[in-house]
Coordinates of C-alpha atoms in Angstrom, one line a residue:
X288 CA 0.0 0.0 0.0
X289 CA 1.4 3.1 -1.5
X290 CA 2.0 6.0 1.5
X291 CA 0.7 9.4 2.0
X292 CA 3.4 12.2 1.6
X293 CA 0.7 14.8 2.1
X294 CA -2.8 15.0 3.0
X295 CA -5.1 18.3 3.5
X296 CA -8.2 18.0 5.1
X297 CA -10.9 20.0 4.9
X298 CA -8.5 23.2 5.2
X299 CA -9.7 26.7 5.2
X300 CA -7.2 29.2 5.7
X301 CA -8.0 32.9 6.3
X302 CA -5.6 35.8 6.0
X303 CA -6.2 39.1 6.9
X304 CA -10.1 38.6 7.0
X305 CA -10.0 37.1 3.7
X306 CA -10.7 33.4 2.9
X307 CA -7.7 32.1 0.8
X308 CA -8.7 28.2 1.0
X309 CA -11.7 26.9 1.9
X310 CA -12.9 23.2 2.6
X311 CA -9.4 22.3 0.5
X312 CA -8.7 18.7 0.4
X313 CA -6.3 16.4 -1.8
X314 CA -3.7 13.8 -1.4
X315 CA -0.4 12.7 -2.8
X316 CA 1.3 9.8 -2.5
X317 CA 5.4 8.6 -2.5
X318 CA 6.5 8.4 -6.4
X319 CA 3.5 10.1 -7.7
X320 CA 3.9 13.1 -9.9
X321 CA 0.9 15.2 -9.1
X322 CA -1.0 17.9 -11.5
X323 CA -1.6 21.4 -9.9
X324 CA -3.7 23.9 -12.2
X325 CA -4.8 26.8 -10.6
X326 CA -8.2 28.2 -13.0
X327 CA -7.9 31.2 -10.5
X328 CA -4.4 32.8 -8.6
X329 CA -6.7 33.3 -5.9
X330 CA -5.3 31.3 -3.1
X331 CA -2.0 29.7 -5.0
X332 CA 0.5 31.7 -2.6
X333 CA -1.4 30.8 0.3
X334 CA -1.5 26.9 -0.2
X335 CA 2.6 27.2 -1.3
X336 CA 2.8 28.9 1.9
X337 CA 1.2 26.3 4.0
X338 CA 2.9 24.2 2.6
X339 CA 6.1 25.5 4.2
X340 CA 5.0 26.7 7.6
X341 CA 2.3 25.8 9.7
X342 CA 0.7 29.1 9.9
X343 CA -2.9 28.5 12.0
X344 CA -5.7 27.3 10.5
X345 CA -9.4 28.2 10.2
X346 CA -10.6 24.8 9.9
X347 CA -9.1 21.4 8.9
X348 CA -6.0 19.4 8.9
X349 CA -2.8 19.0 7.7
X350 CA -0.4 15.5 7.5
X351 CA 2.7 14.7 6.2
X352 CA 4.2 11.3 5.9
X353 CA 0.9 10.4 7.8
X354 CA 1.4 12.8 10.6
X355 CA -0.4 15.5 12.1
X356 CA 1.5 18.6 11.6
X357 CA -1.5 21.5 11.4
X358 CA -4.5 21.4 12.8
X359 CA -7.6 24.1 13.2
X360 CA -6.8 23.0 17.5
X361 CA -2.9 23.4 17.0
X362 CA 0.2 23.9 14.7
X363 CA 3.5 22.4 15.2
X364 CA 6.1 25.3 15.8
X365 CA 8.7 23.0 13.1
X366 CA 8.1 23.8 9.5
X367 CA 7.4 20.4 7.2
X368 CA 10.2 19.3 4.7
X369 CA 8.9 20.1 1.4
X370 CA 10.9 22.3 -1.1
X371 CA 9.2 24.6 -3.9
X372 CA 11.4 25.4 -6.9
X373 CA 9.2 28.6 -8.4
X374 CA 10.3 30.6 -11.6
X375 CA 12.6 32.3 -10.1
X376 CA 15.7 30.7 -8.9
X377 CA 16.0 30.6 -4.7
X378 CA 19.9 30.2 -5.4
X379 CA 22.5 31.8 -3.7
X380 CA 25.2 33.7 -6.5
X381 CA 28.4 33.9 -5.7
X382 CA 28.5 30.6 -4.4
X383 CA 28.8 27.6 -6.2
X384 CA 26.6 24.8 -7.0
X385 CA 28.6 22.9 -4.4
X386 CA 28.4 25.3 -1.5
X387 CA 24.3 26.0 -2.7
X388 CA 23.2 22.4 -1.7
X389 CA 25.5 21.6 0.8
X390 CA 26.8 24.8 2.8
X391 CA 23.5 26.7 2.5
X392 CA 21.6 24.0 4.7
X393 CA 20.7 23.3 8.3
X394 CA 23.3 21.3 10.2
X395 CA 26.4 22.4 8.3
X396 CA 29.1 23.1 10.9
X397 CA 32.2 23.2 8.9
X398 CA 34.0 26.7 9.4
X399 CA 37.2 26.0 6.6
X400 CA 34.9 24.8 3.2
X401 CA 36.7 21.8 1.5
X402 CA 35.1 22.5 -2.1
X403 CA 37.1 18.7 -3.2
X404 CA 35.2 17.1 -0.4
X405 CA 31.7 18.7 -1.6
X406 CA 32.8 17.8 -5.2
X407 CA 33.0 14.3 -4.6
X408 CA 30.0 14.3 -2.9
X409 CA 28.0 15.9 -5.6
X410 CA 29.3 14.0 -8.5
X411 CA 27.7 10.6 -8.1
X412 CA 24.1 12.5 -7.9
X413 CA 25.2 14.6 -11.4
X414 CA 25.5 11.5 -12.7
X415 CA 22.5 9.5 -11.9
X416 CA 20.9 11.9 -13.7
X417 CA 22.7 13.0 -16.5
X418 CA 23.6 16.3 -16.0
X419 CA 27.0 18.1 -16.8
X420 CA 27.1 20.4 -14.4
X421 CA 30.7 21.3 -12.9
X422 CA 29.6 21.4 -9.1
X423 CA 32.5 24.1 -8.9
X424 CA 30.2 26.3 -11.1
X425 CA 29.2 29.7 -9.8
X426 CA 25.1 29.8 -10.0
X427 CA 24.9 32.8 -12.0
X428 CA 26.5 31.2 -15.1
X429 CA 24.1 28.7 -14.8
X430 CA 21.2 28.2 -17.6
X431 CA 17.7 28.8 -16.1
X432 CA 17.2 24.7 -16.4
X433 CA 20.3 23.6 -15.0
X434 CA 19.2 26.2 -11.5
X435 CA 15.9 24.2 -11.5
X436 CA 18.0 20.9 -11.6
X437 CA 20.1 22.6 -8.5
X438 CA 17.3 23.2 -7.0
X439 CA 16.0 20.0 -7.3
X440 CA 19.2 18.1 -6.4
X441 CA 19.8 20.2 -3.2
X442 CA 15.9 19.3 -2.2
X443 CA 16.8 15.1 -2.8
X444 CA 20.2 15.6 -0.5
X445 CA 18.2 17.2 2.3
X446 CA 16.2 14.1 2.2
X447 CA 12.7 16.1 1.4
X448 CA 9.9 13.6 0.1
X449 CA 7.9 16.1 -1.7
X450 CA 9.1 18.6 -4.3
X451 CA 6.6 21.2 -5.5
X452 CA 7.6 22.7 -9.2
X453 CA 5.9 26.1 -9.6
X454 CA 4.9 27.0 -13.2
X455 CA 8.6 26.7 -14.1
X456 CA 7.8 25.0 -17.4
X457 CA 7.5 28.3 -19.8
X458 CA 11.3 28.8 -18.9
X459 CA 12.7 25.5 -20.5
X460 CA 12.8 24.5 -23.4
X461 CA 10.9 21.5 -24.8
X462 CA 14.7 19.9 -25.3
X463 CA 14.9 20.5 -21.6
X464 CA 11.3 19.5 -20.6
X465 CA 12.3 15.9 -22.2
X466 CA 15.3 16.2 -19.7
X467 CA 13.4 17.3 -16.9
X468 CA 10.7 14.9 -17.3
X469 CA 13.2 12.1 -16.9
X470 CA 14.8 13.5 -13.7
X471 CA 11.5 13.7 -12.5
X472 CA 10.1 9.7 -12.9
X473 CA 14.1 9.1 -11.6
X474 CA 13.1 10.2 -8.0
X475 CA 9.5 9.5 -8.3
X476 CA 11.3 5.6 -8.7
X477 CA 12.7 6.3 -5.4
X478 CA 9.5 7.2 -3.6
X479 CA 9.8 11.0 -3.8
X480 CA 7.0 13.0 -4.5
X481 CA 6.0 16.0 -6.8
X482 CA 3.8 18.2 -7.2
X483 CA 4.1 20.3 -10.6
X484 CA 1.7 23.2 -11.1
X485 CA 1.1 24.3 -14.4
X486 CA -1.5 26.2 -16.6
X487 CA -1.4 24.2 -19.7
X488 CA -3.1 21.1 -19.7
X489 CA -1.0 19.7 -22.5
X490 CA 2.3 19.8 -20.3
X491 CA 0.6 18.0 -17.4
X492 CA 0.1 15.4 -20.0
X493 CA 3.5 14.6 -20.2
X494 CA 4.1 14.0 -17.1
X495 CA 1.6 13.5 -14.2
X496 CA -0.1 10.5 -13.2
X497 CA -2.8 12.5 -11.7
X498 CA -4.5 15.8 -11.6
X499 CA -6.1 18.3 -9.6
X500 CA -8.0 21.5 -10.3
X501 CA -8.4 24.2 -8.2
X502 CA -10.8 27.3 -8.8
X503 CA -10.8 30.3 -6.0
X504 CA -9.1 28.1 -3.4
X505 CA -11.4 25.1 -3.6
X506 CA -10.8 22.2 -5.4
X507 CA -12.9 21.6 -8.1
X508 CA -12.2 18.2 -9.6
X509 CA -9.6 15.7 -9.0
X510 CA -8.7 14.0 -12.3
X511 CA -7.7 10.0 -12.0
X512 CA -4.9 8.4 -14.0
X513 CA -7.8 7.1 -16.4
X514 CA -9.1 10.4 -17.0
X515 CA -5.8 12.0 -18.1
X516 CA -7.0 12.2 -21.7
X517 CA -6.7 15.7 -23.7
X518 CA -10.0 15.5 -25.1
X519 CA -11.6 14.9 -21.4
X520 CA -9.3 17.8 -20.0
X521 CA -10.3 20.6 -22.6
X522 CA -13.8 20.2 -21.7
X523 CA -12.9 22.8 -18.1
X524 CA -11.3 25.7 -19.6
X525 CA -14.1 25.9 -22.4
X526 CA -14.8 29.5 -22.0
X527 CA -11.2 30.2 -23.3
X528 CA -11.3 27.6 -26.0
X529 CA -14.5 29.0 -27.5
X530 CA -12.3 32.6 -28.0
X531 CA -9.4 31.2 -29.5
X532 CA -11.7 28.9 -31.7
X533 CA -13.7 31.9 -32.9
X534 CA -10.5 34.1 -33.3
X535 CA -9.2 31.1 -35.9
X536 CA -12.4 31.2 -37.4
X537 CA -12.6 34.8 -38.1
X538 CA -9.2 35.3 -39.4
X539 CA -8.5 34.9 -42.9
X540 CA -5.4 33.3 -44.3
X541 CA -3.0 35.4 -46.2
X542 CA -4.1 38.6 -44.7
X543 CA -0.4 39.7 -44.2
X544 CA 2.2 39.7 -47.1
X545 CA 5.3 40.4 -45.3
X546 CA 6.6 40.6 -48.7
X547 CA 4.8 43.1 -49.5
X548 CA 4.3 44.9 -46.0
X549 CA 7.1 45.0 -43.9
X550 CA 6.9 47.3 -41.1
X551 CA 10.4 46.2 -39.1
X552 CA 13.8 43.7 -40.4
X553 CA 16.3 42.4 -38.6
X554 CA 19.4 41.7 -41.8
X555 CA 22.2 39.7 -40.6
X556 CA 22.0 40.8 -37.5
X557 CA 24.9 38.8 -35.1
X558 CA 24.4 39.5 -31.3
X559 CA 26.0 37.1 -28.7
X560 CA 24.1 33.8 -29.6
X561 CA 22.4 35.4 -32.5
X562 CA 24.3 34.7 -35.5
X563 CA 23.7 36.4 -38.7
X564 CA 20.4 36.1 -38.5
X565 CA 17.2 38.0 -40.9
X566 CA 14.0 38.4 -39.4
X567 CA 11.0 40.0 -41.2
X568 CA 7.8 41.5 -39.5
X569 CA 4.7 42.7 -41.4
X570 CA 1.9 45.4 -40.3
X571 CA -0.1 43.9 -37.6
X572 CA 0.9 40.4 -37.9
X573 CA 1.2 38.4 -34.9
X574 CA 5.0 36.7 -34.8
X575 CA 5.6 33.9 -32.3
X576 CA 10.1 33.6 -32.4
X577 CA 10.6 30.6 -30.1
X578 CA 14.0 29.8 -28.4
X579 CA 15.2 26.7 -28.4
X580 CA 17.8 27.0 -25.9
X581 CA 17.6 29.6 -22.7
X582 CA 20.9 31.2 -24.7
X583 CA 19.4 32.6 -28.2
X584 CA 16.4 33.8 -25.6
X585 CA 18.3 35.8 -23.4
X586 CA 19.9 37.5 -26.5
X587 CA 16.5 38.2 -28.2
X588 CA 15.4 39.8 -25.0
X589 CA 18.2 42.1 -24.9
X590 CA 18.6 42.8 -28.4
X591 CA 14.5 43.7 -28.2
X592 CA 15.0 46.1 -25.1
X593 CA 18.0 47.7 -26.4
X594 CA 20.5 45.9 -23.4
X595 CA 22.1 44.4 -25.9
X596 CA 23.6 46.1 -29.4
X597 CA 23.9 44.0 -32.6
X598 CA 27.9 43.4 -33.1
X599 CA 27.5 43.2 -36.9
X600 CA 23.6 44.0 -39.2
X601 CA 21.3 46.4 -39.6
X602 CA 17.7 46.6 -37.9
X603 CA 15.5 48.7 -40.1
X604 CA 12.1 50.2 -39.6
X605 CA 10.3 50.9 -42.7
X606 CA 13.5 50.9 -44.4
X607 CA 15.2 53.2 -42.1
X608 CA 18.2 52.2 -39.7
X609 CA 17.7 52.9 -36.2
X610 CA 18.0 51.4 -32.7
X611 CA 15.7 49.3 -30.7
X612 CA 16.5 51.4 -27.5
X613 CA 14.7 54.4 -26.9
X614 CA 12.5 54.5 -30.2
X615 CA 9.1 56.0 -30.1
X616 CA 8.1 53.5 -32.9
X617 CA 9.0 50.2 -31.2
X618 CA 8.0 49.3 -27.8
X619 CA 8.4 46.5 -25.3
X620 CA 5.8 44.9 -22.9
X621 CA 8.1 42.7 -19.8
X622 CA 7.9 39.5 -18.2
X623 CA 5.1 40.1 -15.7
X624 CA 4.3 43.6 -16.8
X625 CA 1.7 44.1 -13.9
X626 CA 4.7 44.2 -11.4
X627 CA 7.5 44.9 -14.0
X628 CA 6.0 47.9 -15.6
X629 CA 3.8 49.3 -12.9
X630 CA 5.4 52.6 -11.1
X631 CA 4.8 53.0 -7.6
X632 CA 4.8 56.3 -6.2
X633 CA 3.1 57.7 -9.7
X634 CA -0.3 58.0 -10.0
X635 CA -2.6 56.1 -12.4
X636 CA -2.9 58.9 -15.2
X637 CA 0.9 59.3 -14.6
X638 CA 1.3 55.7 -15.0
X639 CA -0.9 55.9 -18.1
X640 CA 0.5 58.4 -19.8
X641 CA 4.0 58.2 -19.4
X642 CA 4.1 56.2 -23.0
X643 CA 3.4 59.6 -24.7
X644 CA 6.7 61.2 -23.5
X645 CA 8.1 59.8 -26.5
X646 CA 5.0 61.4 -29.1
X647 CA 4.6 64.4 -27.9
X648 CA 7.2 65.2 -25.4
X649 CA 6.1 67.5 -22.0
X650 CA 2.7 68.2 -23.3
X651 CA 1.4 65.0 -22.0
X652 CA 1.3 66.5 -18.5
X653 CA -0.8 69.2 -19.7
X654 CA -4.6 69.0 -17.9
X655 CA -6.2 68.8 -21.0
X656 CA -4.5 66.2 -22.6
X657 CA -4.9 64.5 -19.3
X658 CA -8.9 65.1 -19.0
X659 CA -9.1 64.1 -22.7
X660 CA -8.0 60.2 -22.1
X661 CA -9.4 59.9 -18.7
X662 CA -12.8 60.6 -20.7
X663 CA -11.6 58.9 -24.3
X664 CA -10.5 55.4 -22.1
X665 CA -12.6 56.1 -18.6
X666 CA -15.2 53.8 -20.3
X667 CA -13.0 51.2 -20.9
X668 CA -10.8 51.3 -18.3
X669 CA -13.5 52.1 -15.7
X670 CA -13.4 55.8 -13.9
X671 CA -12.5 54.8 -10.4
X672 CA -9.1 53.5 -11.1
X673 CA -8.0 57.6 -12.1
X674 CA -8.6 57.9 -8.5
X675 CA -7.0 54.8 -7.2
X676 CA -3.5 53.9 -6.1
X677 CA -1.5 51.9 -8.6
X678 CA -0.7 49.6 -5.4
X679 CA -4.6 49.2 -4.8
X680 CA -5.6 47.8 -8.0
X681 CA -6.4 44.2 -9.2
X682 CA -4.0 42.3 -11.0
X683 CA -6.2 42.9 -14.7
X684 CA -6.8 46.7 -13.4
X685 CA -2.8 46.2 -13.7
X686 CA -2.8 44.8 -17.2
X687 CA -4.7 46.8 -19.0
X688 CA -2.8 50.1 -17.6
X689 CA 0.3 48.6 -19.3
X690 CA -1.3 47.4 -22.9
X691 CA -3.2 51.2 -22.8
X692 CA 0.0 53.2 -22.1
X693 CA 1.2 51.2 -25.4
X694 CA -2.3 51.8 -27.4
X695 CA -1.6 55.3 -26.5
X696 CA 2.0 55.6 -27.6
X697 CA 1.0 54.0 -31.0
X698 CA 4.4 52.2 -31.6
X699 CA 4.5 49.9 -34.7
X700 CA 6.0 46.9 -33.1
X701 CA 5.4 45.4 -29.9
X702 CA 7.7 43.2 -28.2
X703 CA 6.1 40.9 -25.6
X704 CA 8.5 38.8 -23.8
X705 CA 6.2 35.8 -22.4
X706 CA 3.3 37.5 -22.3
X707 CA 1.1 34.7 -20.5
X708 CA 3.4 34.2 -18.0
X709 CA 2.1 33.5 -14.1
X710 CA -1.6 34.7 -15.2
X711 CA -4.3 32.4 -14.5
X712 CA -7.0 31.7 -17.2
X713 CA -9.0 34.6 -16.6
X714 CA -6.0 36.6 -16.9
X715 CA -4.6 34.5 -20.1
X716 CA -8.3 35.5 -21.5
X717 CA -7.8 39.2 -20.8
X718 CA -4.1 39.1 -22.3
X719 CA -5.2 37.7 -25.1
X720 CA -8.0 40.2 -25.6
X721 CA -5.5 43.0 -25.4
X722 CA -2.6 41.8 -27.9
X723 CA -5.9 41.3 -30.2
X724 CA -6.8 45.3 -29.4
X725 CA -3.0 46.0 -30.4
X726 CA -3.2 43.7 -33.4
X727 CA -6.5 45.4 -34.9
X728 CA -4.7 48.9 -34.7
X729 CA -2.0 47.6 -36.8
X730 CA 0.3 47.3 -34.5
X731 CA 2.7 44.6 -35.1
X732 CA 3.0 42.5 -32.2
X733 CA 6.4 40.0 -31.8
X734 CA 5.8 37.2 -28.9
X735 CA 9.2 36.3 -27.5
X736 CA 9.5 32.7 -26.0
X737 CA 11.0 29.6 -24.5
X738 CA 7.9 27.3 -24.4
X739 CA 5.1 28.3 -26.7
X740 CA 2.7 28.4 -24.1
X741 CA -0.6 30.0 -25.2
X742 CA 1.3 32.2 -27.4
X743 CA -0.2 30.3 -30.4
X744 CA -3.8 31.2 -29.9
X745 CA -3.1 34.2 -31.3
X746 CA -0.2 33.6 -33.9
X747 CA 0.0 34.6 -37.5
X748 CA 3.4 32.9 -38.1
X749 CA 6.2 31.1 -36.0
X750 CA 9.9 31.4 -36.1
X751 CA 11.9 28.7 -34.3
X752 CA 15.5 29.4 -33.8
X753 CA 18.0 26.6 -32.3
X754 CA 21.7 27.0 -30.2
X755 CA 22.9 27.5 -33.6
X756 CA 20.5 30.1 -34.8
X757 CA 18.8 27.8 -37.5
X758 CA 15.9 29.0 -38.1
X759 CA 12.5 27.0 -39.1
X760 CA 9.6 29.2 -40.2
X761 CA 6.0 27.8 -40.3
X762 CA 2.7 29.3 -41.3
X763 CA -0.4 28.9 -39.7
X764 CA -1.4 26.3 -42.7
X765 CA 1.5 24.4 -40.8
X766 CA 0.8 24.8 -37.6
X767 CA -0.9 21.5 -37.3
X768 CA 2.1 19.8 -37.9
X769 CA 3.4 21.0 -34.3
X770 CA 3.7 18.4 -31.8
X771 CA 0.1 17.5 -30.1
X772 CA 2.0 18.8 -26.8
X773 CA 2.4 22.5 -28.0
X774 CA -0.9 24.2 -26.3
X775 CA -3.9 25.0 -28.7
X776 CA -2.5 23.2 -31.7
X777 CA -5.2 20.6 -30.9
X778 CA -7.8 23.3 -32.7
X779 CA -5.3 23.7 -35.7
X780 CA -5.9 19.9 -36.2
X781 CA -8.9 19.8 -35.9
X782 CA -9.3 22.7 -38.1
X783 CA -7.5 21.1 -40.7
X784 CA -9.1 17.7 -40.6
X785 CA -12.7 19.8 -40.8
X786 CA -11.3 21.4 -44.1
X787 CA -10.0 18.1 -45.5
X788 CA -13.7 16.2 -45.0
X789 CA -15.3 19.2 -46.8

């Protein structure tokens, strides 16, 4: 009989007078690999930080390895030993991968650090699994994979039977998912536990054995081994695929020539892993460039922002040379732009507006400029938030402050690096409704990414580009021929095999 690594009872969990989780309950067993997709953030950060500390509960219980350790009547003061790997690496730099799983743990006593003692120590668990990593290597120079596989190895060593991943999976590659994936069943072999949360139903496919859907802290539906069948899955989220199926059906094949149209090129442009590469964008197309190794992304993000400067090529806007940094015409929307491009201190109209510095200089601060949009966009953005703290609004409040302050700079390319990342579905839905706004102003819009992700619900064309800057281009007529893996290329099939039976 297979053991309990976790159990949560009936938990409801109140913070601050508000109800994260309520009446939660779900189970996970040694060597199981364990679904997680949140339909709602709501509540996410609060179970991750149960899971960590036994902060009081409302109602309910809590075991781990069969044992009480949280109660409504009492919590243990001792934290349960479970590590969470999130998106962003919990690693130490300046330290290397040695002294990150053994030094930087509880029960270390050594004052003089013998990094040949920690290397032979490390080695034999780099090689069960396949990795070349030098456990001499500083963390920093580490890929964003091979920090997750760190993180992961330091979690085995301290002898932790369950290992939460946390929507880590559109930051590797799907070279490095296959890698991952295998690590994963390793441990599971050994009786370890994980629990992977993701938003895609197509990556917990790959991987879990079961599956577990939570809405608004509550669970909704547990999904058995049996039931892990795509067709069964895409039933939940059918809201979402309705908008991307009527998107598809609305759109017209052929309606950009970038032959004919081109608003922005990249010729021959070499920049750190770029090498000699051409790149052609066309008025309000929808470009998906994918990374296939962490590398080439990391240079397409900085070359796009303007960090970076091409060593050799040209990039040309409407047939004039000029630089990504800085230009009015081209503009970039972050990683996470409702905490990456949100100014505190600066009030919403401030926050708004700031995009028009580039267009029309001072005169942006002028009051009647600034009455004009708050009534032009009050009725889309709603009137209260001209009143509200930037730190007081909701997360899509957030969103749509960034995507308007670029509708109002009218740039004529859009860089979106991983737009979809860490928002739920309701805020996938509302992203997606935004790039469409950009995209019917003409506004060409270039999604920058690792793993696809949802970025091809909305996708005109896709560029692939591999370590050594190969690049395969693929039309949406093609797009069916994408792994069954890659999320929403189910409705491209399905598409396709409607059009063939006609």
């Amino acid at each position: 009989m297979r053991q309990e690594v976790l159990r949560m009872e009936q938990v409801t969990y109140v913070e601050k007078g508000i109800t994260r989780l309520e009446n939660f309950s779900m189970q996970i067993y040694e060597g199981e690999i364990m679904g997680f997709m949140p339909a709602s953030g709501h509540g996410l950060s609060a179970f991750l930080k149960l899971l960590l500390v036994n902060h009081p509960l409302h109602d309910g219980f809590i075991y781990y390895r069969e044992e009480l350790v949280n109660s409504w009547r009492e919590s243990r003061k001792d934290n349960i030993r479970i590590s969470i790997v999130y998106d962003k690496s919990c690693l130490v730099e300046g330290m290397t991968v040695a002294e990150n799983i053994f030094v930087l743990r509880q029960g270390f006593r050594q004052r003089i650090i013998r990094r040949s003692l920690l290397r032979k120590q490390l080695e034999p668990f780099l090689e069960e699994i396949g990795m070349d990593i030098s456990p001499d290597s500083y963390v920093e120079k580490l890929s964003y994979f091979e920090r997750v596989v760190v993180e992961i190895l330091r979690a085995v060593i301290l002898g932790h039977r369950l290992i939460v991943l946390n929507e880590i999976g559109t930051r590797i590659s799907e070279t490095e998912s296959k890698k991952l994936y295998l690590i994963l069943r390793k441990y599971a072999s050994q009786g370890i536990a994980f629990l992977y949360i993701t938003l895609h139903f197509e990556e917990a496919l790959q991987i879990c054995d079961r599956m577990v859907l939570v809405s608004y802290g509550r669970v909704q539906k547990v999904i058995q081994k049996q039931e892990m069948v795509l067709d069964i899955l895409l039933e939940y989220p059918e809201e979402f695929n309705d908008l991307v199926r009527g998107h598809m059906e609305k759109q017209k094949e052929g309606k950009i020539d970038t032959r004919k149209d081109i608003v922005l090129e990249l010729k021959n442009i070499t920049c750190e892993a770029l090498q000699n590469i051409s790149i052609k964008i066309g008025r309000g197309e929808c470009l998906v460039v994918q990374s296939l190794d962490s590398i080439v992304y990391q240079s397409l993000t900085g070359l796009a922002t303007g960090e970076l400067l091409p060593e050799r090529g040209d990039i040309l806007l409407e047939g004039r040379e000029i630089s990504m940094g800085n230009n009015r015409d081209v503009a970039v929307i972050r990683e996470q732009p409702n905490e990456s491009m949100i100014f505190q201190g600066m009030s919403y109209i401030d926050n708004l507006c700031i995009g028009l510095f580039r267009r029309l200089s001072n005169s942006w601060q002028d009051d009647k400029v600034r009455k004009s949009i708050q009534l032009e966009y009050g009725p889309i953005l709603g009137q209260e938030v001209f009143y509200s703290q930037v730190e007081d609004l909701t997360e899509q409040q957030k969103y749509a402050l960034v995507y308007t302050r670029i509708l109002l700079q009218k740039p004529k390319v859009v860089f979106c690096i991983q737009p979809f990342k860490g928002a739920d579905i309701s805020h996938r839905m509302f992203i997606w409704k935004m790039l469409e706004m950009l995209l019917e102003k003409g506004i060409a819009v270039v999604i920058l990414a690792i793993n696809l992700a949802d970025s091809m619900s909305c996708a005109d064309r896709l560029l692939r580009i591999d370590s050594k800057g190969l690049m395969i281009e693929m039309s949406r007529k093609e797009f069916p021929m994408l792994i069954g893996t890659v999320p929403w290329v189910h409705l491209y099939q399905k598409k396709e095999k409607m059009e063939n039976n006609t």
